[in-house]
Structures are given as C-alpha cells and as structure tokens.
Short mmCIF file of C-alpha atoms in Angstrom, two decimals:
data_model
loop_
_atom_site.label_atom_id
_atom_site.label_comp_id
_atom_site.label_asym_id
_atom_site.label_seq_id
_atom_site.Cartn_x
_atom_site.Cartn_y
_atom_site.Cartn_z
CA MET A 111 -42.65 63.57 75.05
CA SER A 112 -40.77 66.53 77.16
CA ARG A 113 -42.22 68.04 80.34
CA ALA A 114 -43.71 71.39 80.40
CA GLY A 115 -41.22 74.15 80.50
CA GLN A 116 -38.27 71.69 79.73
CA ASP A 117 -35.98 72.21 76.64
CA PRO A 118 -36.32 69.33 74.15
CA ASP A 119 -32.68 69.19 74.13
CA ALA A 120 -31.35 69.68 77.37
CA SER A 121 -31.25 65.84 77.94
CA GLY A 122 -28.41 65.42 75.94
CA THR A 123 -26.32 68.23 77.15
CA GLY A 124 -24.58 66.33 80.04
CA ASP A 125 -23.63 63.46 77.51
CA GLU A 126 -22.17 65.72 74.91
CA THR A 127 -20.13 67.53 78.02
CA ASP A 128 -18.74 64.29 78.91
CA ILE A 129 -17.64 63.30 75.24
CA SER A 130 -15.88 66.83 74.88
CA ALA A 131 -13.97 66.47 78.19
CA VAL A 132 -12.55 62.93 76.90
CA PHE A 133 -11.55 64.29 73.45
CA THR A 134 -9.82 67.39 75.15
CA SER A 135 -7.98 64.99 77.50
CA LEU A 136 -6.83 63.05 74.50
CA MET A 137 -5.64 65.96 72.69
CA GLU A 138 -3.76 67.34 75.59
CA ASP A 139 -0.52 65.57 74.67
CA SER A 140 2.25 67.49 74.40
CA ALA A 141 4.42 68.08 71.14
CA GLU A 142 7.31 66.47 72.76
CA GLU A 143 5.42 63.16 73.79
CA LEU A 144 4.23 62.91 70.34
CA TYR A 145 7.61 63.37 68.66
CA GLU A 146 8.98 60.84 70.93
CA SER A 147 6.42 58.34 71.02
CA ALA A 148 4.80 58.38 67.45
CA PRO A 149 4.27 54.93 65.64
CA CYS A 150 7.13 56.14 63.36
CA GLY A 151 10.75 57.06 63.72
CA TYR A 152 11.69 60.86 63.50
CA LEU A 153 15.35 62.37 63.24
CA SER A 154 16.85 65.36 61.90
CA THR A 155 20.17 66.24 60.53
CA LEU A 156 22.43 69.22 59.45
CA MET A 157 22.81 69.32 55.52
CA ASP A 158 25.82 67.17 56.12
CA GLY A 159 24.04 64.43 57.48
CA THR A 160 25.10 64.68 61.19
CA ILE A 161 22.14 63.66 63.19
CA ALA A 162 21.02 66.52 65.41
CA LYS A 163 17.75 65.10 66.82
CA ILE A 164 16.22 61.45 67.04
CA ASN A 165 13.24 60.45 68.64
CA THR A 166 12.89 57.64 71.28
CA ARG A 167 10.76 55.40 68.88
CA LEU A 168 13.68 54.92 66.54
CA LEU A 169 16.40 54.74 68.84
CA ASP A 170 14.53 51.89 70.68
CA TRP A 171 14.13 50.08 66.98
CA LEU A 172 18.05 50.37 66.65
CA GLY A 173 19.04 49.72 70.04
CA LEU A 174 20.85 53.00 70.26
CA GLU A 175 21.27 55.41 73.27
CA ARG A 176 20.77 59.08 72.27
CA LYS A 177 23.90 60.48 73.67
CA ALA A 178 25.95 58.04 71.36
CA VAL A 179 24.04 59.15 68.17
CA VAL A 180 23.08 63.03 68.55
CA GLY A 181 25.99 64.90 67.20
CA ARG A 182 28.15 61.93 66.74
CA LEU A 183 26.70 59.93 63.74
CA ARG A 184 25.62 60.91 60.53
CA PHE A 185 22.26 59.37 59.01
CA THR A 186 24.67 57.13 56.69
CA ASP A 187 25.88 55.76 59.87
CA LEU A 188 22.96 54.09 60.59
CA LEU A 189 22.38 52.46 57.25
CA THR A 190 23.35 49.16 56.01
CA VAL A 191 26.48 49.26 53.43
CA GLY A 192 23.89 48.53 50.62
CA GLY A 193 21.50 51.30 52.24
CA ARG A 194 24.67 53.78 52.40
CA LEU A 195 25.48 53.31 48.86
CA TYR A 196 21.89 53.79 47.47
CA HIS A 197 21.70 57.13 49.89
CA GLU A 198 25.04 58.40 48.19
CA THR A 199 24.14 57.79 44.62
CA HIS A 200 20.26 58.34 44.73
CA PHE A 201 18.50 59.28 47.90
CA ALA A 202 20.95 62.32 48.51
CA PRO A 203 20.96 63.88 45.06
CA LEU A 204 17.26 63.58 44.69
CA LEU A 205 16.93 65.10 47.78
CA ARG A 206 19.01 68.02 46.88
CA MET A 207 17.30 68.39 43.78
CA GLN A 208 13.64 67.91 44.65
CA GLY A 209 13.73 69.46 48.27
CA GLU A 210 11.77 66.15 49.59
CA ILE A 211 11.73 62.43 48.77
CA THR A 212 9.15 59.91 49.87
CA GLY A 213 8.89 56.37 50.30
CA ILE A 214 12.25 54.88 49.70
CA ALA A 215 13.13 51.46 50.63
CA LEU A 216 16.30 51.14 53.05
CA ASP A 217 17.66 48.68 55.56
CA MET A 218 18.86 50.24 58.97
CA LYS A 219 21.76 48.58 60.90
CA VAL A 220 20.45 47.35 64.45
CA ALA A 221 22.74 47.06 67.50
CA ASP A 222 22.58 43.44 67.77
CA GLY A 223 24.07 42.94 64.58
CA GLY A 224 20.64 42.68 62.66
CA ARG A 225 18.90 44.93 60.11
CA LEU A 226 15.81 46.92 60.12
CA PRO A 227 13.84 47.20 56.78
CA VAL A 228 12.36 50.68 56.58
CA LEU A 229 10.51 53.02 54.54
CA VAL A 230 12.09 56.79 54.60
CA SER A 231 10.80 60.12 53.58
CA SER A 232 12.82 63.36 54.09
CA VAL A 233 12.15 67.11 53.08
CA THR A 234 14.65 69.78 53.44
CA LYS A 235 13.92 72.96 55.68
CA GLN A 236 14.92 76.18 54.31
CA SER A 237 15.38 79.53 55.65
CA SER A 238 13.53 82.66 54.73
CA GLU A 239 16.11 83.37 52.13
CA GLY A 240 15.61 79.69 50.66
CA GLU A 241 18.81 78.25 52.04
CA PRO A 242 18.39 74.62 53.05
CA LEU A 243 19.08 74.26 56.97
CA LEU A 244 18.45 70.87 57.90
CA ILE A 245 16.58 67.78 56.84
CA ARG A 246 13.78 66.21 58.69
CA THR A 247 13.39 62.38 57.94
CA THR A 248 10.55 59.97 58.98
CA VAL A 249 11.21 56.28 59.18
CA PHE A 250 8.58 53.38 59.01
CA ASP A 251 9.06 49.99 60.23
CA ALA A 252 8.54 47.95 57.04
CA THR A 253 9.49 44.67 58.10
CA ASP A 254 5.90 43.21 57.90
CA ARG A 255 5.59 44.88 54.62
CA ARG A 256 9.20 43.32 53.51
CA ALA A 257 8.24 39.87 54.95
CA TYR A 258 5.01 40.27 52.91
CA GLU A 259 6.59 41.34 49.61
CA ALA A 260 9.23 38.59 50.17
CA GLU A 261 6.34 35.83 50.36
CA LEU A 262 4.62 37.68 47.31
CA LEU A 263 8.13 37.04 45.41
CA ARG A 264 8.36 33.72 46.98
CA ARG A 265 4.83 32.53 45.68
CA LYS A 266 5.78 34.33 42.09
CA GLN A 267 8.73 32.56 42.06
CA GLN A 268 7.22 29.17 42.81
CA ALA A 269 4.55 30.03 40.38
CA GLU A 270 7.00 30.84 37.80
CA GLN A 271 9.18 27.74 38.69
CA ALA A 272 5.90 25.71 38.43
CA ARG A 273 5.00 27.12 35.04
CA ALA A 274 8.74 26.49 34.24
CA GLU A 275 8.35 22.80 35.20
CA ALA A 276 5.09 22.46 33.51
CA GLU A 277 6.67 23.62 30.25
CA ARG A 278 9.42 21.52 30.81
CA ALA A 279 7.29 18.65 31.35
CA ARG A 280 4.91 19.25 28.68
CA ALA A 281 8.04 19.87 26.48
CA GLU A 282 9.52 16.36 27.51
CA ALA A 283 6.18 14.64 27.00
CA GLU A 284 5.91 16.17 23.57
CA GLU A 285 9.40 14.77 22.75
CA ALA A 286 8.18 11.54 24.24
CA ARG A 287 5.58 11.37 22.10
CA ARG A 288 7.33 12.13 19.05
CA GLN A 289 9.90 9.45 20.01
CA ALA A 290 7.31 7.23 20.62
CA GLU A 291 5.53 7.86 17.47
CA ALA A 292 9.04 7.68 15.37
CA ASP A 293 9.81 4.51 17.41
CA ARG A 294 6.28 2.86 16.60
CA ALA A 295 7.01 4.10 12.91
CA ARG A 296 10.24 2.18 12.92
CA LEU A 297 8.60 -0.96 14.55
CA ALA A 298 5.70 -1.04 11.97
CA ASP A 299 8.13 -0.67 9.16
CA ALA A 300 10.00 -3.52 10.52
CA LEU A 301 7.05 -5.60 11.46
CA ALA A 302 5.60 -5.08 7.92
CA VAL A 303 8.68 -6.18 6.40
CA LEU A 304 8.88 -9.37 8.66
CA GLN A 305 5.25 -9.86 7.96
CA ARG A 306 5.89 -9.66 3.93
CA SER A 307 8.60 -12.21 4.62
CA LEU A 308 6.05 -14.61 5.91
CA LEU A 309 3.90 -14.51 3.01
CA PRO A 310 4.59 -15.07 -1.26
CA THR A 311 5.45 -11.46 -2.65
CA SER A 312 3.34 -12.40 -5.44
CA LEU A 313 1.02 -15.10 -6.97
CA PRO A 314 2.30 -17.43 -9.44
CA THR A 315 0.43 -17.71 -12.74
CA VAL A 316 -1.63 -20.87 -12.94
CA PRO A 317 -2.14 -21.59 -16.77
CA GLY A 318 -5.66 -21.35 -17.66
CA MET A 319 -6.66 -19.79 -14.41
CA GLU A 320 -7.07 -16.50 -12.42
CA THR A 321 -5.98 -15.85 -8.98
CA ALA A 322 -6.34 -12.83 -6.52
CA VAL A 323 -5.45 -12.60 -3.00
CA TYR A 324 -5.65 -9.85 -0.12
CA TYR A 325 -4.25 -9.69 3.30
CA HIS A 326 -5.52 -7.10 6.22
CA THR A 327 -3.38 -6.67 8.84
CA ALA A 328 -5.24 -5.88 12.18
CA SER A 329 -2.48 -4.03 14.01
CA ALA A 330 0.35 -2.40 12.80
CA ASP A 331 2.30 -3.17 16.02
CA GLN A 332 1.84 -6.92 16.03
CA LEU A 333 2.89 -9.54 13.59
CA GLY A 334 -0.24 -11.45 12.27
CA GLY A 335 -0.89 -15.24 12.34
CA ASP A 336 -2.59 -15.62 9.00
CA PHE A 337 -0.76 -17.04 6.22
CA TYR A 338 -1.45 -18.39 2.45
CA ASP A 339 0.53 -19.94 -0.26
CA LEU A 340 0.12 -21.21 -4.24
CA PHE A 341 2.97 -23.12 -5.57
CA PRO A 342 3.63 -25.44 -8.56
CA ILE A 343 3.87 -29.43 -7.68
CA ASP A 344 4.37 -30.72 -11.26
CA GLY A 345 3.48 -29.88 -14.80
CA THR A 346 -0.34 -29.94 -14.25
CA ARG A 347 -0.83 -29.80 -10.40
CA TRP A 348 -0.74 -26.78 -8.06
CA GLY A 349 -0.78 -26.74 -4.28
CA PHE A 350 -2.40 -23.97 -2.42
CA PHE A 351 -3.19 -23.59 1.35
CA LEU A 352 -4.54 -20.88 3.69
CA GLY A 353 -4.98 -20.78 7.66
CA ASP A 354 -4.49 -18.77 10.90
CA VAL A 355 -2.11 -19.89 13.62
CA CYS A 356 -2.61 -19.38 17.09
CA GLY A 357 -1.39 -16.09 18.80
CA LYS A 358 0.33 -12.96 17.83
CA GLY A 359 3.76 -11.74 17.76
CA PRO A 360 6.95 -13.00 17.23
CA GLU A 361 5.82 -16.84 18.35
CA ALA A 362 3.16 -16.65 16.02
CA ALA A 363 5.57 -15.35 13.18
CA ALA A 364 7.65 -18.44 13.74
CA LEU A 365 4.85 -21.03 14.09
CA THR A 366 3.74 -19.28 10.51
CA SER A 367 7.06 -19.93 9.17
CA LEU A 368 7.31 -23.60 10.12
CA THR A 369 3.42 -24.21 8.62
CA ARG A 370 4.29 -22.71 5.43
CA TYR A 371 7.57 -24.72 4.67
CA THR A 372 6.10 -27.67 6.41
CA LEU A 373 3.05 -27.67 3.78
CA ARG A 374 5.10 -27.19 0.89
CA ALA A 375 7.73 -29.59 1.73
CA ALA A 376 4.77 -32.13 2.40
CA ALA A 377 3.11 -31.19 -0.61
CA LEU A 378 6.04 -32.45 -2.62
CA HIS A 379 6.36 -35.57 -0.81
CA ASP A 380 2.56 -36.64 -1.08
CA PRO A 381 0.07 -34.06 -2.79
CA GLU A 382 -3.00 -35.80 -0.70
CA PRO A 383 -4.54 -32.99 0.99
CA ALA A 384 -5.39 -35.07 4.06
CA ALA A 385 -1.80 -36.31 3.89
CA ALA A 386 -0.31 -32.84 3.91
CA LEU A 387 -2.20 -32.04 6.84
CA ALA A 388 -1.41 -34.85 8.91
CA THR A 389 2.23 -34.31 8.39
CA LEU A 390 1.81 -30.58 9.50
CA ASN A 391 -0.14 -31.95 12.65
CA ALA A 392 2.64 -34.55 13.28
CA VAL A 393 5.55 -31.52 12.99
CA LEU A 394 3.50 -29.21 15.28
CA HIS A 395 2.52 -31.52 17.84
CA GLU A 396 6.31 -33.14 18.23
CA ARG A 397 7.61 -29.36 18.52
CA TYR A 398 5.37 -27.64 20.65
CA THR A 399 2.57 -29.62 22.27
CA ALA A 400 4.41 -32.59 23.29
CA GLY A 401 7.02 -30.13 25.07
CA GLY A 402 4.26 -28.70 26.95
CA ASP A 403 4.17 -25.60 24.92
CA PRO A 404 0.94 -26.19 22.89
CA ARG A 405 0.51 -24.11 19.74
CA TYR A 406 -1.86 -25.18 16.64
CA CYS A 407 -3.35 -23.39 13.70
CA THR A 408 -6.37 -23.72 11.42
CA ALA A 409 -5.65 -24.32 7.64
CA VAL A 410 -7.18 -25.37 4.42
CA PHE A 411 -4.93 -27.54 1.85
CA GLY A 412 -5.74 -28.29 -1.43
CA ILE A 413 -4.55 -29.85 -4.92
CA ILE A 414 -5.98 -27.95 -7.96
CA ASP A 415 -5.34 -30.22 -11.20
CA THR A 416 -5.41 -28.27 -14.42
CA GLY A 417 -4.93 -31.34 -16.54
CA THR A 418 -8.60 -31.58 -17.22
CA GLY A 419 -9.64 -33.47 -13.67
CA THR A 420 -12.91 -33.94 -12.37
CA GLY A 421 -11.85 -33.29 -8.72
CA THR A 422 -10.74 -36.60 -8.07
CA GLY A 423 -7.12 -36.20 -9.80
CA THR A 424 -7.77 -38.84 -12.35
CA GLY A 425 -8.47 -36.80 -15.24
CA THR A 426 -11.65 -37.45 -17.54
CA GLY A 427 -10.83 -34.74 -20.34
CA THR A 428 -13.73 -32.67 -19.38
CA GLY A 429 -11.55 -29.49 -19.60
CA ARG A 430 -12.45 -28.58 -16.17
CA PRO A 431 -9.90 -28.13 -13.36
CA GLY A 432 -10.31 -30.79 -10.77
CA VAL A 433 -9.94 -29.44 -6.87
CA ARG A 434 -9.31 -31.44 -3.84
CA VAL A 435 -9.24 -29.58 -0.54
CA ALA A 436 -8.86 -30.72 3.27
CA SER A 437 -9.26 -28.59 6.31
CA GLY A 438 -8.11 -28.89 9.83
CA GLY A 439 -10.39 -26.94 11.84
CA HIS A 440 -11.00 -23.93 9.30
CA PRO A 441 -14.12 -22.24 8.15
CA PRO A 442 -15.09 -24.15 4.54
CA ALA A 443 -14.24 -22.90 1.47
CA LEU A 444 -16.74 -21.03 -0.64
CA VAL A 445 -17.50 -21.71 -4.63
CA LEU A 446 -19.31 -19.06 -6.50
CA ARG A 447 -20.82 -20.89 -9.42
CA SER A 448 -21.12 -19.00 -13.05
CA THR A 449 -24.72 -19.80 -12.69
CA GLY A 450 -25.10 -17.42 -9.60
CA GLU A 451 -25.15 -20.23 -7.36
CA VAL A 452 -22.93 -20.25 -4.22
CA GLU A 453 -22.02 -23.13 -2.15
CA PHE A 454 -19.93 -24.28 0.58
CA LEU A 455 -17.19 -26.70 -0.09
CA ALA A 456 -17.54 -28.86 2.98
CA THR A 457 -15.07 -30.68 4.72
CA PRO A 458 -16.45 -33.03 7.44
CA GLY A 459 -14.19 -33.43 10.46
CA GLY A 460 -10.99 -31.98 10.52
CA LEU A 461 -9.59 -30.76 14.22
CA LEU A 462 -7.42 -28.00 14.84
CA VAL A 463 -3.69 -28.87 13.57
CA GLY A 464 -1.07 -29.63 16.14
CA VAL A 465 -3.29 -30.35 19.03
CA LEU A 466 -3.24 -34.08 19.20
CA PRO A 467 -0.64 -36.98 18.07
CA SER A 468 -2.78 -37.93 15.31
CA ALA A 469 -5.80 -36.56 13.72
CA PRO A 470 -8.02 -37.54 10.90
CA PHE A 471 -8.61 -34.95 8.10
CA ALA A 472 -11.30 -35.62 5.68
CA THR A 473 -11.07 -34.62 1.95
CA ALA A 474 -13.59 -32.93 -0.36
CA GLY A 475 -13.76 -32.44 -4.33
CA THR A 476 -15.05 -30.47 -6.86
CA THR A 477 -14.50 -29.01 -10.24
CA LEU A 478 -14.30 -25.65 -11.41
CA GLY A 479 -15.99 -24.28 -14.75
CA PRO A 480 -15.81 -21.39 -16.70
CA GLY A 481 -16.61 -18.46 -14.48
CA ASP A 482 -16.65 -20.56 -11.35
CA THR A 483 -14.49 -19.03 -8.37
CA LEU A 484 -13.26 -20.86 -5.33
CA LEU A 485 -12.63 -18.38 -2.19
CA LEU A 486 -10.59 -19.28 0.93
CA TYR A 487 -10.80 -17.05 4.08
CA THR A 488 -9.62 -16.68 7.23
CA ASP A 489 -12.24 -16.45 10.42
CA GLY A 490 -11.36 -12.44 10.61
CA LEU A 491 -14.04 -12.16 8.15
CA THR A 492 -16.75 -14.23 9.80
CA GLU A 493 -16.00 -13.22 13.11
CA ALA A 494 -15.99 -9.43 12.58
CA ARG A 495 -18.01 -7.78 15.06
CA THR A 496 -21.05 -5.92 13.64
CA GLY A 497 -24.15 -4.19 14.75
CA PRO A 498 -24.75 -1.07 16.38
CA THR A 499 -23.00 -2.08 19.81
CA ARG A 500 -20.55 -4.30 18.02
CA ASP A 501 -21.80 -7.25 19.84
CA SER A 502 -22.85 -9.73 16.96
CA LEU A 503 -20.29 -11.79 14.44
CA TYR A 504 -20.92 -11.38 10.87
CA GLY A 505 -20.85 -15.45 10.47
CA GLU A 506 -21.07 -17.75 7.75
CA ASP A 507 -24.61 -16.99 6.64
CA ALA A 508 -24.10 -13.44 6.22
CA LEU A 509 -21.02 -14.49 4.24
CA HIS A 510 -22.75 -16.86 1.76
CA ALA A 511 -25.54 -13.95 1.23
CA PHE A 512 -23.06 -11.67 0.35
CA ALA A 513 -21.22 -14.13 -1.80
CA ALA A 514 -24.91 -14.73 -3.65
CA ALA A 515 -25.46 -11.25 -4.43
CA HIS A 516 -22.08 -11.00 -6.12
CA ALA A 517 -22.11 -14.09 -7.92
CA PRO A 518 -20.82 -14.85 -10.73
CA ALA A 519 -17.65 -13.01 -10.00
CA SER A 520 -14.04 -13.59 -10.92
CA PRO A 521 -11.36 -13.88 -8.21
CA GLN A 522 -10.49 -10.41 -8.40
CA GLU A 523 -14.16 -9.20 -8.48
CA ALA A 524 -14.86 -11.37 -5.47
CA VAL A 525 -11.80 -9.92 -3.36
CA THR A 526 -12.61 -6.50 -4.33
CA ALA A 527 -16.10 -6.79 -3.09
CA LEU A 528 -14.89 -8.53 0.13
CA THR A 529 -12.47 -6.26 0.25
CA GLY A 530 -14.79 -3.10 0.54
CA LEU A 531 -17.10 -5.51 2.82
CA LEU A 532 -14.28 -5.59 5.65
CA ASP A 533 -13.40 -1.97 5.26
CA SER A 534 -17.35 -1.27 6.03
CA PHE A 535 -16.51 -3.25 9.36
CA GLY A 536 -14.71 -0.32 10.87
CA ASP A 537 -13.33 -0.96 14.45
CA GLY A 538 -15.35 -4.35 14.38
CA LEU A 539 -12.57 -5.88 12.29
CA ASP A 540 -10.09 -6.47 14.93
CA ASP A 541 -8.49 -9.78 13.70
CA ASP A 542 -5.96 -10.22 10.57
CA THR A 543 -7.70 -11.54 7.67
CA ALA A 544 -6.82 -13.40 4.50
CA LEU A 545 -8.35 -14.24 1.29
CA LEU A 546 -7.44 -16.37 -1.83
CA ALA A 547 -9.50 -16.95 -4.62
CA LEU A 548 -8.96 -19.11 -7.72
CA GLY A 549 -10.85 -19.41 -10.50
CA VAL A 550 -11.49 -20.20 -14.11
CA PRO A 551 -12.06 -17.41 -16.39
CA ALA A 552 -15.67 -16.87 -17.87
CA PRO A 553 -15.37 -17.17 -21.66
CA ARG A 554 -15.45 -13.80 -23.63
CA PRO A 555 -18.32 -13.52 -25.99
CA HIS A 556 -17.43 -14.01 -29.59
CA PRO A 557 -17.79 -10.54 -31.98
CA ARG A 558 -20.27 -10.85 -34.34
CA PRO A 559 -18.82 -10.50 -38.06
CA ALA A 560 -19.29 -7.22 -39.80
CA THR A 561 -22.09 -7.30 -42.29
CA SER A 562 -21.51 -5.43 -45.49
CA HIS A 563 -24.45 -3.02 -46.83
CA HIS A 564 -25.00 -1.98 -50.20
#
C-alpha cells in the first residue's frame, strides 16, 4: 500500500533508469568495433575479387596480416584449390546472375597450411544506376558443423555398412541353409539306399501263405538298426527272423549286415531256431565283445514248415503249417487267431544275443490254421511314448488289446492297422520299428449255385 501523496509507480523509476543505462552502454559499440570483432568474418572485394577490406576476425582465423591481404590478394587466393574451382564455376556465375548467394560451403587456406571449413554468403553492392560496384561477403566458421556432418556421415556409412554386412550375413546364412538342406537330402538319399541294402528288396512267395512287412525309419539322418528276413531252406521249410541291433549309424549297419548273413548261413547248416541264435551269439561275442567292444542285438528266429507240420517239425498231415521260434531278448511274437483270440507266443529265457560267450535259447512252437496270423515286431512299437506329456510307454498289454480289437486279420490287414497306430504316435515314435507278419489265408466262402426259377 503506497503512502499518502506518493505515486504508486514511483518506486520502480530508479530501477528502470538503471536498466536503461546498462542497455545504452551496451549499444554504444562503434560500427568499427562491431565490424572488426563480429562473430563472423567480413570482407569487401572489387568486382574482380581484389580484397578492399577485411575484418580482424577473419584475419585471425586465417593467420594473415592485413597489409599482406588488402589490395594484394583476391578472394579466390584465400580458398583451397577445390574451393577456388567451385568459386569460378558456380559461385561467381550465380552471384553475377542473382546479385547474391548464401550458405555456400567452401574451404579457406590457413597460414599454417591447414584449412578452415566455412559457410560463405555474398551480395553485390550497386550504384544508383544499377552498376555493380563491389562484393560484400560474410564468412562463418563451419568447423564444428563440418565435424558434425562428418560424424553424421560416418554414422550413416557405419549403419549402411552394418546393414550391408547383415544382408551379406543373411545371404550367407540362407546359402548355408540351402547347402545344408541339399547336403541333408543327399545324405538322406544315400542312407536310404544303404538302409535298403540291409533289408530284403521284397519278400519271397511262400506257398499256401500270405506275408506282409513294414519298416519305419525314425530319422532320415541315421541308419536304423532293425532288420528282418524271410528265405527258403528246403522244399517245405522257410526261415524268418526279425530283430534290433544296438546303436545307430554305420556301426549299427555293419552289425546288422553281419547278423543277417550269419543267421541265413546258420539256418542252412542247422535250421533249429535255438541253434541259429546260438551260432549268432558266438559270432557276435567273438567279433565284438571278446575284443572289448561289446555289441549285441535282440532277435526272433523261426522256421515255418508248410509240409503239414504241427509246430514240432514232424509233420502229421493236419494241413496246418507248423511254426517253431526262439527268441534272444526280443519281445514275444503275437498270434492272431481266426476265432478272434490273441496270444503271445512265449519263449522263456533268451538273453541278449552277443553279450555272453554262450547263452541258452528256448524254442516255442505252434501251428497256424486258416485265418491265423503270426506277427513279429521290434520294440519301437511297444516303447513308443504316449500320453499328453509323452512320458508313458505303449507296452505289450496295449498291443495285445489293439490286436484283439482287430482279430481276426490277415497279415496285410494286421500290418496296415499297426501302421496307422504308429502314425498316431506322432513324435512319440522316436525309434525304428519293423513289422513282419505271416499267415494262412482264410477260406473263401463258396458261392451258392444259381437256382432256376420257372
């Protein structure tokens, strides 16, 4: 609140006067001082470029003396070779045409041999008659700006280089992927050919019987170890076997090949199933285990006698093929009867083949009537992982129930049903699986004679 008789604005008069005095003193710089100490370079040249006037700021930047410049040098003498060339070809012609030009980047020479990046603007002063008299030029130090632009350019180049390298790396990775796929395809083809060489190209025809086979390869990149075969021994007897060697890859393939040829040779020498497995056991143990490189297999070996046997190989005229099988550590064969009954053909005992110097193998026998099917399989089927978390094994009980649900079935019908089952396991089927089925065809119903109607 102001005192009586006092002007409310009087209290600020002194401060305003002081501020005005400060500004006045600041603005009392002479034109000459402003010209010489400006934050940019100034120079005036005649129309031919001869320097008539230059300020101290620009002289300091260039490291020159005024007396060595004024009236002695032209503006182009202050420029680098590149700047001089640009001035003659672009700067000067545009200035003559337009009367002014702004923001041109040039390089000026410094007395110590360096160069000064600058931004130059020029305007032509004309007489009252419009005749050009002189050129006034301002020069701004562009060192920081040029450094900033260079940094931006460097970063841009780095980014472009990084993109180019990333693109090159992507292209190389894509080429490597294509090459890997091509190599994998060639490897898969080679392995498939080798795998086929370890298995029969086809099953022979057994008189009075039907046969079917299926082989599932878990990985196209590895040779499997499952094997099977069916071959004649004499006029009425046929040998067959199915098994699984330990391991994968070339070593497993070598073991598979040795096993197949040994069993075939053993059957021709002594067709008794247990004797054939004993021979194979001795060969594998001597070849591998005794030398400190234990290798083994599981196998079912059997003889089927189509000469009206009873399963004992003594022929009784029943018309039913007799079957004798021995197992070495292998899952039991499964018999699907024409009545719909299903049974495992148990072979008690039976160690892994090749582990011990000598091993006992037991033999079991049965007969196959019309509509009966004998099924052999490897453990890829019973050890397939099932359940939502793939932590349960399919097992022999589930296989028995599955077979019972499809019996009676011909060999081909049984193999087809099991092939669908294997497909249903998806990624739970992570091991090779072989199926071999032999059976007696079911009798066909006799057609009824046609009846004549009058």
